[in-house]
Coordinates of C-alpha atoms and ligand atoms in Angstrom, one line a residue:
M1 CA -23.8 68.9 12.7
A2 CA -20.9 68.4 15.2
D3 CA -20.0 71.4 17.3
S4 CA -16.3 72.3 16.6
K5 CA -15.8 73.4 20.2
T6 CA -16.4 69.9 21.4
L7 CA -14.3 68.5 18.6
G8 CA -11.0 70.4 18.0
G9 CA -11.3 72.2 21.3
A10 CA -11.4 68.9 23.0
G11 CA -8.6 67.3 21.1
L12 CA -11.0 65.1 19.0
R13 CA -11.5 63.0 22.2
G14 CA -14.0 60.2 21.6
Q15 CA -14.1 60.6 17.8
V16 CA -13.5 57.4 15.8
A17 CA -10.9 58.3 13.2
G18 CA -10.4 55.0 11.5
R19 CA -10.2 51.2 12.0
T20 CA -7.4 49.0 13.4
A21 CA -6.8 45.4 14.1
L22 CA -3.7 46.1 16.1
C23 CA -4.7 47.3 19.6
T24 CA -7.5 48.1 22.0
V25 CA -7.0 50.7 24.7
G26 CA -9.3 51.1 27.7
K27 CA -12.0 48.7 26.7
T28 CA -14.0 47.3 29.6
G29 CA -12.4 44.2 31.0
A30 CA -9.2 44.5 28.9
G31 CA -7.0 47.5 29.7
L32 CA -4.7 47.1 26.7
T33 CA -4.4 44.3 24.1
Y34 CA -2.1 43.9 21.1
R35 CA -3.8 41.8 18.4
G36 CA -6.1 40.3 21.1
Y37 CA -3.3 39.5 23.6
D38 CA -3.5 41.1 27.1
I39 CA -0.5 43.4 27.7
R40 CA 0.0 41.8 31.1
E41 CA 0.5 38.3 29.6
L42 CA 2.9 39.7 26.9
A43 CA 4.9 41.6 29.5
A44 CA 5.1 38.6 31.8
Q45 CA 6.0 36.0 29.2
A46 CA 7.2 37.4 25.9
D47 CA 10.2 39.2 24.6
F48 CA 10.1 42.4 22.6
E49 CA 11.0 40.6 19.3
E50 CA 8.0 38.3 19.7
V51 CA 5.8 41.4 20.2
A52 CA 7.3 43.2 17.2
H53 CA 6.7 40.1 15.1
L54 CA 3.1 39.9 16.3
L55 CA 2.5 43.6 15.4
L56 CA 4.4 43.6 12.1
Y57 CA 3.8 40.1 10.8
G58 CA 0.4 39.4 12.2
E59 CA 1.1 36.5 14.6
L60 CA 3.3 35.5 17.5
P61 CA 6.3 33.6 16.0
T62 CA 7.1 30.0 16.5
Q63 CA 10.5 29.3 18.1
A64 CA 12.1 28.8 14.7
Q65 CA 10.5 32.1 13.4
L66 CA 11.7 34.0 16.4
D67 CA 15.3 32.7 16.1
A68 CA 15.3 33.7 12.4
Y69 CA 13.7 37.1 13.2
R70 CA 16.3 37.9 16.0
Q71 CA 19.1 37.0 13.6
R72 CA 17.6 39.2 10.9
L73 CA 17.3 42.2 13.2
A74 CA 20.8 41.6 14.6
A75 CA 22.2 41.7 11.0
L76 CA 20.5 45.1 10.6
R77 CA 22.2 46.8 13.7
D78 CA 25.2 48.4 12.1
L79 CA 25.0 51.8 10.4
P80 CA 26.3 52.9 7.0
Q81 CA 29.4 55.1 7.1
P82 CA 27.7 58.3 5.8
L83 CA 25.1 58.0 8.6
K84 CA 27.9 57.7 11.2
E85 CA 29.5 60.8 9.7
G86 CA 26.2 62.6 9.8
L87 CA 25.7 61.7 13.5
E88 CA 29.2 62.9 14.3
R89 CA 28.2 66.4 13.0
I90 CA 25.2 66.7 15.4
P91 CA 26.3 68.7 18.5
A92 CA 26.5 67.3 22.0
S93 CA 23.9 70.0 22.9
A94 CA 21.3 68.5 20.6
H95 CA 18.3 66.7 22.2
P96 CA 18.6 63.0 21.6
M97 CA 15.0 62.9 20.2
D98 CA 16.3 65.3 17.5
V99 CA 19.1 62.8 16.8
M100 CA 16.5 60.0 16.4
R101 CA 14.4 62.2 14.1
S102 CA 17.5 63.2 12.0
G103 CA 18.9 59.7 12.1
A104 CA 15.7 58.1 10.7
S105 CA 15.5 60.8 8.0
L106 CA 19.1 60.4 7.0
L107 CA 18.9 56.6 6.8
G108 CA 15.9 57.1 4.5
T109 CA 18.2 59.0 2.1
L110 CA 20.8 56.3 2.1
E111 CA 18.5 53.2 2.0
P112 CA 15.2 54.6 0.6
E113 CA 12.0 52.6 0.5
H114 CA 11.8 52.2 -3.2
S115 CA 8.3 50.7 -3.2
F116 CA 5.8 49.5 -0.6
A117 CA 7.0 46.0 -1.2
D118 CA 10.1 47.0 0.8
Q119 CA 8.0 48.1 3.9
Q120 CA 8.8 45.0 6.1
Q121 CA 12.5 45.4 5.4
V122 CA 12.5 49.1 6.2
A123 CA 10.6 48.5 9.5
D124 CA 13.0 45.8 10.5
R125 CA 15.9 48.0 9.5
L126 CA 14.7 50.9 11.7
L127 CA 14.1 48.5 14.7
G128 CA 17.6 47.1 14.2
A129 CA 19.4 50.4 13.7
F130 CA 17.7 52.8 16.2
P131 CA 19.8 51.8 19.2
A132 CA 23.0 52.4 17.3
I133 CA 21.7 55.7 15.8
L134 CA 21.2 57.0 19.4
L135 CA 24.2 55.5 21.1
Y136 CA 26.8 56.0 18.3
W137 CA 26.0 59.7 18.6
H138 CA 25.8 59.6 22.4
H139 CA 29.3 58.2 22.8
F140 CA 30.9 60.2 20.0
S141 CA 29.4 63.5 21.3
Q142 CA 30.2 62.8 24.9
S143 CA 33.8 61.4 24.5
G144 CA 34.7 61.3 20.9
T145 CA 34.5 57.5 21.0
R146 CA 33.4 55.7 17.8
I147 CA 31.7 52.6 19.2
D148 CA 31.2 49.3 17.4
C149 CA 27.5 49.4 16.6
S150 CA 27.0 45.6 16.2
S151 CA 27.1 43.9 19.5
D152 CA 26.6 40.2 19.9
A153 CA 23.7 40.7 22.3
P154 CA 20.8 38.3 21.8
D155 CA 18.1 40.8 21.5
I156 CA 17.3 44.6 21.1
A157 CA 16.9 45.1 24.9
S158 CA 20.4 43.7 25.7
H159 CA 21.9 45.3 22.6
F160 CA 20.7 48.7 23.8
L161 CA 22.2 48.3 27.2
T162 CA 25.4 46.8 25.9
L163 CA 26.0 49.7 23.5
L164 CA 25.2 52.2 26.3
H165 CA 27.3 50.6 29.1
G166 CA 30.0 48.7 27.1
K167 CA 29.1 45.4 28.8
A168 CA 26.3 42.9 28.7
P169 CA 23.4 43.6 31.1
S170 CA 22.4 41.4 34.1
E171 CA 19.5 39.1 33.6
L172 CA 17.2 41.4 35.6
H173 CA 18.3 44.5 33.7
A174 CA 17.8 42.8 30.3
R175 CA 14.3 41.7 31.4
V176 CA 13.3 45.1 32.6
M177 CA 14.4 46.6 29.2
N178 CA 12.5 43.9 27.3
V179 CA 9.4 44.6 29.4
S180 CA 9.7 48.3 28.8
L181 CA 10.0 47.8 25.1
I182 CA 6.9 45.6 25.1
L183 CA 4.8 48.1 27.2
Y184 CA 5.7 51.0 24.9
A185 CA 5.3 49.1 21.6
E186 CA 1.8 50.0 20.6
H187 CA -1.2 52.2 21.7
E188 CA -3.9 52.6 19.1
F189 CA -4.5 56.1 17.7
N190 CA -2.2 58.1 20.1
A191 CA -0.8 61.4 18.8
S192 CA 2.5 60.0 17.3
T193 CA 0.8 57.0 15.6
F194 CA -1.9 59.2 14.2
T195 CA 0.8 61.4 12.8
A196 CA 2.4 58.4 11.1
R197 CA -1.0 57.3 9.7
V198 CA -1.8 60.8 8.4
C199 CA 1.6 60.8 6.6
A200 CA 1.0 57.3 5.3
S201 CA -2.4 58.3 3.9
T202 CA -0.6 60.6 1.4
L203 CA 1.2 57.5 0.2
S204 CA 4.5 58.9 1.5
D205 CA 7.4 56.6 2.4
L206 CA 7.8 54.8 5.7
Y207 CA 10.9 56.8 6.8
S208 CA 8.8 60.0 6.5
C209 CA 6.0 58.5 8.5
V210 CA 8.4 57.4 11.3
T211 CA 10.3 60.7 11.2
G212 CA 7.0 62.7 11.7
A213 CA 5.9 60.3 14.5
I214 CA 9.2 60.9 16.3
G215 CA 8.5 64.7 16.2
S216 CA 5.0 64.0 17.8
L217 CA 6.4 61.7 20.4
R218 CA 9.0 64.2 21.5
G219 CA 6.5 66.6 23.3
P220 CA 6.1 66.4 27.1
L221 CA 2.4 65.7 26.8
H222 CA 3.3 62.5 25.0
G223 CA 6.5 60.5 25.2
G224 CA 8.6 63.3 26.6
A225 CA 6.7 62.9 29.8
N226 CA 9.1 60.2 31.1
E227 CA 12.0 62.7 31.0
A228 CA 9.9 65.4 32.6
A229 CA 8.8 62.9 35.3
M230 CA 12.4 62.2 36.2
A231 CA 13.2 65.9 36.5
L232 CA 10.3 66.3 38.9
I233 CA 11.3 63.3 41.0
E234 CA 14.9 64.5 41.3
R235 CA 13.7 67.8 42.7
F236 CA 12.8 66.3 46.0
A237 CA 15.1 64.9 48.6
S238 CA 12.4 63.1 50.7
P239 CA 8.8 62.0 50.5
E240 CA 7.8 64.8 52.8
E241 CA 9.4 67.4 50.5
A242 CA 7.7 65.7 47.6
V243 CA 4.2 66.0 49.2
T244 CA 4.7 69.7 50.0
G245 CA 6.2 70.5 46.6
L246 CA 3.4 68.6 44.7
K247 CA 0.7 70.5 46.6
Q248 CA 2.3 73.8 45.7
M249 CA 2.5 72.8 42.1
L250 CA -1.2 71.8 42.0
E251 CA -2.1 75.1 43.7
R252 CA -0.3 76.9 40.9
K253 CA -2.3 74.7 38.5
E254 CA 0.9 73.2 37.0
K255 CA 0.7 69.9 35.1
V256 CA 2.4 67.0 36.7
M257 CA 4.1 65.0 33.9
G258 CA 3.6 61.2 34.0
F259 CA 0.0 61.5 35.4
G260 CA -3.4 61.3 33.7
H261 CA -4.3 59.9 30.3
A262 CA -6.5 60.9 27.3
I263 CA -8.2 57.5 27.2
Y264 CA -7.8 55.6 30.5
R265 CA -10.0 56.9 33.3
D266 CA -8.9 55.0 36.4
S267 CA -5.5 53.5 35.7
D268 CA -3.0 52.7 33.0
P269 CA -2.4 48.9 32.9
R270 CA 1.2 49.4 31.9
N271 CA 1.9 51.3 35.2
E272 CA 1.6 48.4 37.6
V273 CA 4.0 46.3 35.5
I274 CA 6.8 48.9 35.3
K275 CA 6.2 50.1 38.8
D276 CA 6.9 46.6 40.1
Y277 CA 10.2 46.4 38.2
A278 CA 11.1 49.9 39.4
R279 CA 10.6 48.7 42.9
Q280 CA 12.8 45.6 42.3
L281 CA 15.5 47.8 40.8
A282 CA 15.3 50.2 43.7
A283 CA 15.8 47.3 46.2
E284 CA 18.7 46.1 44.1
M285 CA 20.3 49.5 44.2
G286 CA 19.6 50.1 47.9
D287 CA 17.7 53.2 46.9
R288 CA 16.0 55.1 49.8
V289 CA 15.0 58.3 48.0
L290 CA 13.9 58.0 44.4
F291 CA 11.3 55.3 44.7
P292 CA 9.8 56.5 48.0
V293 CA 9.7 60.0 46.5
S294 CA 7.9 58.6 43.4
E295 CA 5.4 56.8 45.6
A296 CA 4.8 60.0 47.6
I297 CA 4.1 61.9 44.4
D298 CA 1.8 59.0 43.2
R299 CA -0.2 59.1 46.5
T300 CA -0.5 62.9 46.5
M301 CA -1.8 63.0 42.9
K302 CA -4.4 60.4 43.8
E303 CA -5.5 62.2 47.0
E304 CA -5.4 65.8 45.6
K305 CA -6.5 65.3 42.0
G306 CA -7.8 61.7 41.7
L307 CA -5.1 61.2 39.0
F308 CA -3.1 58.0 38.4
P309 CA 0.4 57.4 37.0
N310 CA 0.5 56.6 33.3
A311 CA 3.1 54.4 31.6
D312 CA 5.7 57.1 31.8
F313 CA 5.9 57.9 35.5
Y314 CA 7.6 54.8 36.9
H315 CA 9.6 54.3 33.7
A316 CA 11.5 57.3 34.9
S317 CA 12.9 55.7 38.0
A318 CA 13.2 52.2 36.3
Y319 CA 15.4 53.7 33.5
H320 CA 17.4 55.7 36.1
F321 CA 18.2 52.6 38.0
L322 CA 19.3 50.9 34.7
G323 CA 21.9 53.7 34.5
I324 CA 20.3 55.4 31.6
P325 CA 20.9 59.2 31.3
T326 CA 17.5 61.0 31.5
P327 CA 17.8 62.6 28.0
L328 CA 17.9 59.1 26.5
F329 CA 14.6 58.0 28.0
T330 CA 12.2 59.2 25.2
P331 CA 14.5 57.8 22.4
I332 CA 14.0 54.3 24.0
F333 CA 10.3 54.9 23.5
V334 CA 11.1 55.4 19.8
C335 CA 13.1 52.1 19.6
S336 CA 9.9 50.4 20.8
R337 CA 7.0 52.3 19.3
T338 CA 8.6 52.0 15.8
A339 CA 7.0 48.5 15.8
G340 CA 3.5 50.0 16.4
W341 CA 4.0 53.0 14.0
C342 CA 5.2 50.7 11.2
A343 CA 2.3 48.2 11.7
H344 CA -0.1 51.2 11.6
V345 CA 1.4 52.4 8.4
F346 CA 1.1 49.0 6.8
E347 CA -2.6 48.9 7.9
Q348 CA -3.2 52.4 6.6
R349 CA -1.7 51.5 3.2
A350 CA -3.7 48.3 3.0
D351 CA -7.0 50.2 3.1
N352 CA -6.1 53.8 2.3
R353 CA -7.9 57.0 1.7
I354 CA -6.2 60.3 2.3
I355 CA -6.9 61.6 5.8
R356 CA -8.3 65.1 5.4
P357 CA -10.8 66.3 7.9
S358 CA -12.5 69.7 7.7
A359 CA -12.2 72.8 9.9
D360 CA -15.0 75.0 11.3
Y361 CA -13.9 78.5 10.0
I362 CA -14.0 81.0 12.9
G363 CA -12.1 83.9 11.1
V364 CA -13.5 87.2 9.7
E365 CA -16.2 87.2 7.0
Q366 CA -15.1 87.4 3.4
R367 CA -13.9 90.9 2.5
A368 CA -12.6 92.9 -0.4
F369 CA -8.8 93.0 -1.1
T370 CA -7.2 96.4 -0.7
P371 CA -4.1 97.0 -2.8
I372 CA -1.0 97.7 -0.7
A373 CA -0.8 101.4 -1.7
N374 CA -4.2 102.0 -0.3
R375 CA -3.8 100.2 3.1
Ligands
LIG401 C1 2.8 57.4 26.9 C2 2.0 58.6 27.0 O1 2.1 59.4 26.1 S1 1.0 58.8 28.3 C3 0.8 60.5 28.5 C4 2.0 61.2 28.9 N1 1.8 62.6 29.2 C5 1.8 63.1 30.4 O2 2.1 62.4 31.4 C6 1.6 64.6 30.5 C7 0.7 64.9 31.7 N2 -0.6 64.6 31.5 C8 -1.5 65.4 30.7 O3 -1.1 66.5 30.3 C9 -2.8 64.9 30.4 O4 -3.3 64.0 31.4 C10 -2.9 64.1 29.0 C11 -2.2 65.0 27.9 C12 -2.1 62.8 29.1 C13 -4.3 63.9 28.7 O5 -4.9 65.1 28.5 P1 -6.5 65.2 28.5 O6 -7.2 64.1 27.8 O7 -6.8 66.6 28.1 O8 -6.8 65.0 30.1 P2 -8.1 65.0 30.9 O9 -9.3 65.4 30.0 O10 -8.2 63.7 31.6 O11 -7.9 66.2 32.0 C14 -8.9 66.4 32.9 C15 -8.4 67.5 33.9 O12 -7.3 67.0 34.7 C16 -6.2 67.9 34.5 N3 -5.0 67.0 34.4 C17 -4.9 66.0 33.5 N4 -3.6 65.5 33.7 C18 -3.0 66.3 34.6 C19 -1.7 66.3 35.1 N5 -0.8 65.4 34.7 N6 -1.4 67.2 36.0 C20 -2.3 68.1 36.5 N7 -3.6 68.2 36.0 C21 -3.9 67.3 35.0 C22 -6.5 68.6 33.2 O13 -5.8 69.9 33.2 C23 -8.0 68.8 33.3 O14 -8.3 69.8 34.2 P3 -9.4 70.9 33.8 O15 -10.6 70.2 33.5 O16 -9.4 71.8 34.9 O17 -8.8 71.6 32.5
LIG402 O1 -2.5 56.7 23.9 C1 -2.0 57.9 24.2 O2 -2.7 58.9 24.0 C2 -0.7 58.0 24.8 C3 -0.1 56.8 25.2 O3 -0.3 56.3 26.3 C4 0.8 56.1 24.3 O4 1.0 56.5 23.2 O5 1.4 55.0 24.7

């Protein structure tokens, strides 16, 4: 009989909760693979649309398939008018992750998934529409501007940056965004994906699965860590200040967001990729503070706690150098992880049994009910 203290109390760590053909995390010799491809090769040579096709359609596309897929996704960028009106009613004070969650849910009321035969179409629709859901609200709430949601950018990475900045990104910026979307696209049974699979196991619709997953991703122990990491980095004006500040945080037993991982023990393979791009962007910007401070935090965490940066830590400075406001960081994770979430929902549906574990009861023994007048 399993001991519940070592199960629930330890966050189900090490428990196999299902099967997947999508991804391996932390296996010896291969840090992270998507359908058998090493993340480093995908990040170096592929575009996000190729990776989304791999996850959602089972294989990397041919050039003709990729062109057709890009066109299909581009045709799904614009938003229906009632969704725009709904986004206009969300206050500027809202967290952008709440906008993503509400946007996904509202789209599901306007273009419901009538049957599971629609699932590929819905997944593509969410991938196509998420940048505009976020950035239509962002511009309207900041300045009252109603942006054109359908840019002529060639891919989702450039589309996002075009909607945000009102102009096409440079080649380097488009590449960094593409790489970021690839790195965040899929990660086995992480908390948000598991949320999506639990929802899918009830035979619920895809919008509900994705909406629930967004809620899970929002927390600072998961996707929200990239925003929290940025807030931390910005607190320090120099590497020396960062070292002192970090040591004080660790003495106070505070968690340092962007470090550590539930599965990886020594390093997160996504870190070295995004760190390299953060360094390139820092050089391009002539930055002399943010990147050196980030490296000082990184070194101090290694020396003091033996902890390593996860995918989120250097994403913070990379996104900052792309001119992305900090509250929009975690929504970009949504734009990417939607590919992984939807692929997991398809997988769950293809071999489903409702996910319903048991709990070890630790409450009071059974007792007699006392009517309210006698209590
Ligand atoms: C894309 C992603 O979602 S990646 C994860 C993003 N999240 C973060 O960056 C948040 C900061 N990190 C954390 O909170 C954790 O490392 C998690 C949530 C990612 C993993 O949690 P766990 O699996 O429980 O971590 P783990 O078992 O390795 O922790 C071991 C010890 O290191 C400590 N530790 C782990 N991460 C950190 C951290 N970032 N800062 C300080 N201490 C930490 C834990 O408190 C624990 O100490 P204890 O044994 O004294 O309680
Ligand atoms: O796998 C996890 O627990 C968290 C993570 O890195 C991710 O979802 O990308």
